[in-house]
Coordinates of C-alpha atoms and ligand atoms in Angstrom, one line a residue:
M1 CA 1.3 -4.1 27.8
A2 CA 2.1 -7.7 27.6
M3 CA 4.6 -9.2 30.1
R4 CA 8.1 -8.6 28.9
L5 CA 10.4 -11.6 28.0
R6 CA 12.9 -12.2 30.8
L7 CA 16.3 -12.1 29.2
G8 CA 19.6 -13.4 30.5
V9 CA 22.8 -12.7 28.8
F10 CA 26.1 -14.7 29.1
V11 CA 29.5 -13.0 28.5
S12 CA 33.2 -13.8 28.8
G13 CA 34.7 -10.6 27.7
G14 CA 34.1 -7.0 26.8
G15 CA 30.4 -7.2 26.2
T16 CA 29.7 -4.7 23.4
N17 CA 26.7 -6.9 22.3
L18 CA 25.6 -6.9 26.0
Q19 CA 25.8 -3.2 26.0
S20 CA 23.5 -3.0 22.9
L21 CA 21.0 -5.3 24.6
I22 CA 21.2 -3.3 27.8
D23 CA 20.5 -0.2 25.8
N24 CA 17.5 -1.7 23.9
C25 CA 16.0 -3.2 27.0
R26 CA 16.1 0.2 28.7
D27 CA 13.4 1.3 26.4
P28 CA 10.1 0.4 28.1
A29 CA 8.6 -0.3 24.7
F30 CA 11.2 -3.1 24.0
P31 CA 9.5 -6.3 24.6
A32 CA 12.3 -7.9 26.6
E33 CA 14.0 -6.8 30.0
L34 CA 17.5 -8.0 30.8
V35 CA 17.2 -9.6 34.3
V36 CA 20.6 -11.1 34.8
V37 CA 24.1 -11.1 33.3
V38 CA 26.3 -14.2 33.8
S39 CA 30.2 -14.4 33.3
N40 CA 32.5 -17.3 33.6
K41 CA 35.3 -14.9 33.8
T42 CA 36.2 -12.9 36.9
G43 CA 37.0 -9.3 35.9
A44 CA 35.1 -9.5 32.4
Y45 CA 34.2 -6.0 31.4
G46 CA 30.8 -7.1 30.8
L47 CA 30.3 -7.5 34.5
S48 CA 31.2 -3.8 34.9
R49 CA 28.7 -2.9 32.2
A50 CA 26.0 -4.8 34.1
E51 CA 26.8 -3.1 37.4
Q52 CA 26.9 0.3 35.8
A53 CA 23.5 -0.4 34.4
G54 CA 22.1 -1.7 37.8
I55 CA 21.6 -5.2 36.4
P56 CA 22.3 -8.1 38.7
S57 CA 25.1 -10.3 37.7
L58 CA 26.5 -13.7 38.5
C59 CA 30.2 -14.7 38.1
V60 CA 30.7 -18.4 38.0
P61 CA 34.4 -19.1 37.0
H62 CA 34.6 -22.4 35.1
R63 CA 38.1 -22.9 36.6
D64 CA 36.5 -23.6 40.0
F65 CA 34.8 -26.7 38.7
A66 CA 36.1 -30.2 37.8
S67 CA 33.8 -30.6 34.7
R68 CA 31.7 -28.6 32.3
Q69 CA 28.7 -30.2 33.6
E70 CA 29.4 -29.2 37.3
H71 CA 30.0 -25.6 36.2
E72 CA 26.8 -25.5 34.3
R73 CA 24.9 -27.1 37.3
E74 CA 26.1 -24.2 39.4
I75 CA 25.1 -21.7 36.8
L76 CA 21.6 -23.2 36.8
R77 CA 21.4 -23.1 40.5
Q78 CA 22.4 -19.4 40.7
I79 CA 20.2 -18.3 37.7
Q80 CA 17.1 -20.2 38.8
P81 CA 15.7 -17.3 40.9
F82 CA 15.8 -14.8 38.0
G83 CA 13.2 -16.9 36.0
V84 CA 14.8 -16.3 32.5
D85 CA 12.8 -17.1 29.6
L86 CA 15.7 -16.9 27.0
V87 CA 19.5 -16.7 27.3
A88 CA 21.4 -14.9 24.7
L89 CA 25.2 -15.8 24.5
A90 CA 27.2 -12.7 23.7
G91 CA 30.9 -13.6 23.4
Y92 CA 30.5 -16.4 25.9
M93 CA 33.7 -18.5 25.2
R94 CA 32.4 -21.9 26.5
V95 CA 30.9 -24.7 24.5
V96 CA 27.7 -25.5 26.4
T97 CA 26.5 -29.0 27.2
P98 CA 23.1 -30.6 27.4
V99 CA 23.0 -29.8 31.1
L100 CA 22.7 -26.0 30.5
L101 CA 20.6 -26.4 27.4
Q102 CA 18.0 -28.7 29.1
G103 CA 17.9 -26.5 32.2
L104 CA 16.9 -23.4 30.3
P105 CA 13.9 -22.5 28.1
G106 CA 15.9 -21.4 25.1
M107 CA 19.3 -20.2 24.1
V108 CA 20.7 -18.2 21.1
N109 CA 24.1 -17.0 20.1
I110 CA 25.6 -14.4 17.7
H111 CA 28.6 -15.3 15.5
P112 CA 30.5 -13.0 13.1
A113 CA 30.5 -15.4 10.2
D114 CA 28.2 -17.7 8.4
T115 CA 28.1 -20.7 10.7
R116 CA 27.7 -22.9 7.8
A117 CA 31.2 -21.9 6.6
Y118 CA 33.0 -21.3 9.9
Q119 CA 32.5 -22.2 13.5
G120 CA 34.3 -21.2 16.6
A121 CA 36.4 -18.2 17.7
H122 CA 38.1 -15.8 15.3
G123 CA 35.2 -15.4 12.9
Y124 CA 36.3 -12.0 11.6
E125 CA 39.9 -13.3 11.2
F126 CA 38.4 -16.1 9.3
A127 CA 36.5 -13.7 6.9
M128 CA 39.6 -11.8 6.3
G129 CA 41.6 -14.8 5.3
L130 CA 44.0 -14.5 8.3
L131 CA 43.7 -18.0 9.6
P132 CA 46.3 -20.4 8.1
E133 CA 43.7 -23.1 7.3
F134 CA 41.4 -20.4 5.7
P135 CA 43.7 -18.2 3.7
Q136 CA 41.0 -16.8 1.2
R137 CA 39.7 -13.2 2.0
L138 CA 36.0 -13.1 1.5
E139 CA 34.1 -10.2 -0.2
Q140 CA 31.7 -10.2 2.6
T141 CA 30.9 -12.0 5.9
H142 CA 27.5 -12.9 7.3
I143 CA 26.7 -12.1 10.8
T144 CA 24.6 -15.1 12.1
V145 CA 22.2 -15.4 15.0
H146 CA 21.4 -19.1 15.7
Y147 CA 19.9 -21.4 18.3
V148 CA 22.4 -23.1 20.4
D149 CA 22.8 -26.8 20.5
A150 CA 25.5 -29.0 22.0
G151 CA 27.8 -28.4 19.0
V152 CA 30.0 -25.5 18.3
D153 CA 28.0 -22.8 16.3
T154 CA 25.9 -25.8 14.8
G155 CA 22.4 -24.8 15.8
E156 CA 19.6 -23.7 13.4
I157 CA 20.2 -20.3 11.8
I158 CA 17.6 -17.8 12.8
K159 CA 18.7 -14.7 10.9
Q160 CA 21.9 -13.4 9.1
A161 CA 23.1 -10.0 8.0
P162 CA 25.7 -9.4 5.4
V163 CA 28.8 -7.2 6.1
P164 CA 31.0 -6.0 3.2
I165 CA 34.7 -6.5 3.4
L166 CA 36.5 -3.5 1.5
P167 CA 39.9 -4.1 -0.2
E168 CA 41.5 -1.5 2.2
D169 CA 39.9 -3.0 5.4
S170 CA 42.2 -4.0 8.3
I171 CA 40.9 -6.4 10.8
D172 CA 40.0 -3.7 13.1
D173 CA 38.1 -1.9 10.4
L174 CA 36.1 -5.1 9.6
R175 CA 35.5 -5.8 13.4
A176 CA 34.1 -2.3 14.0
R177 CA 31.8 -2.4 10.8
G178 CA 30.7 -6.0 11.8
L179 CA 30.0 -5.2 15.5
A180 CA 27.8 -2.2 14.5
V181 CA 25.7 -4.8 12.5
E182 CA 25.7 -7.2 15.5
H183 CA 24.4 -4.5 17.8
R184 CA 21.4 -4.2 15.6
L185 CA 20.7 -7.7 14.5
Y186 CA 20.8 -9.3 18.1
P187 CA 18.2 -7.0 19.6
E188 CA 16.0 -7.6 16.4
V189 CA 16.2 -11.3 17.0
I190 CA 15.4 -10.9 20.7
R191 CA 12.4 -8.8 19.7
M192 CA 11.2 -11.5 17.3
V193 CA 11.3 -14.2 20.1
A194 CA 9.6 -11.9 22.6
E195 CA 6.9 -11.1 20.2
R196 CA 6.5 -14.7 19.6
R197 CA 7.3 -14.6 16.0
L198 CA 10.0 -17.1 16.8
A199 CA 10.1 -20.2 19.0
L200 CA 12.2 -20.0 22.2
A201 CA 14.3 -23.0 21.1
E202 CA 15.1 -25.0 18.1
K203 CA 12.4 -27.5 17.4
V204 CA 13.6 -31.0 18.5
N205 CA 12.2 -33.7 16.2
Ligands
GRF301 C1 31.2 -11.0 18.8 O1 31.9 -10.8 17.6 C2 30.3 -12.1 18.7 O2 29.7 -12.3 17.5 C3 31.2 -13.3 19.0 O3 32.0 -12.8 20.0 C4 32.2 -11.4 19.9 C5 31.7 -10.8 21.3 O4 31.9 -9.4 21.4 N1 30.4 -14.5 19.4 P1 31.4 -8.4 22.5 O5 32.0 -9.1 23.9 O6 29.9 -8.5 22.5 O7 32.0 -7.2 22.1

């Protein structure tokens, strides 16, 4: 079998997407292996998931550094020995700078809404019309996997999947339905990259 893609996953919180990637990578037939988990938050549950799965993890709290760039230089220093081919952000609540982007071969992110319509945190609340500046409730949201650039959810879109929003849905109903779709879509995109049906990073003109 060809060499598996060496995947790193960055988290800040609960890490249900991390868990889905752990589960997929456990299958030797999946073309990627999860080699390291990185968190910027001490005590993030994602770190416990990594430990339970026997995957090495790094905790680099951003609060310990004077600038985003210094934080990212330390992440790069610690991640270097793992030789990652691709980083998947999975609920990593930091805007990344060119330091991290240029120091890694490729980076993708997953977002609960269409990134052309809404960027940043609270994507499910956006889709439900719960944010004061976006009062309209949508009929569906589009989970989006995209390349990461130095903006907030502005990188080139790779793949999207629709999730219906039913009239009786609460935010918890939508989040549960959406996360189930996220957990299928993200491994699908990682597989596409690993099988070289996709470039590692957005093409730079
Ligand atoms: C997901 O909804 C993802 O799309 C967004 O942050 C959330 C992370 O959830 N970027 P989890 O930590 O993977 O459960």
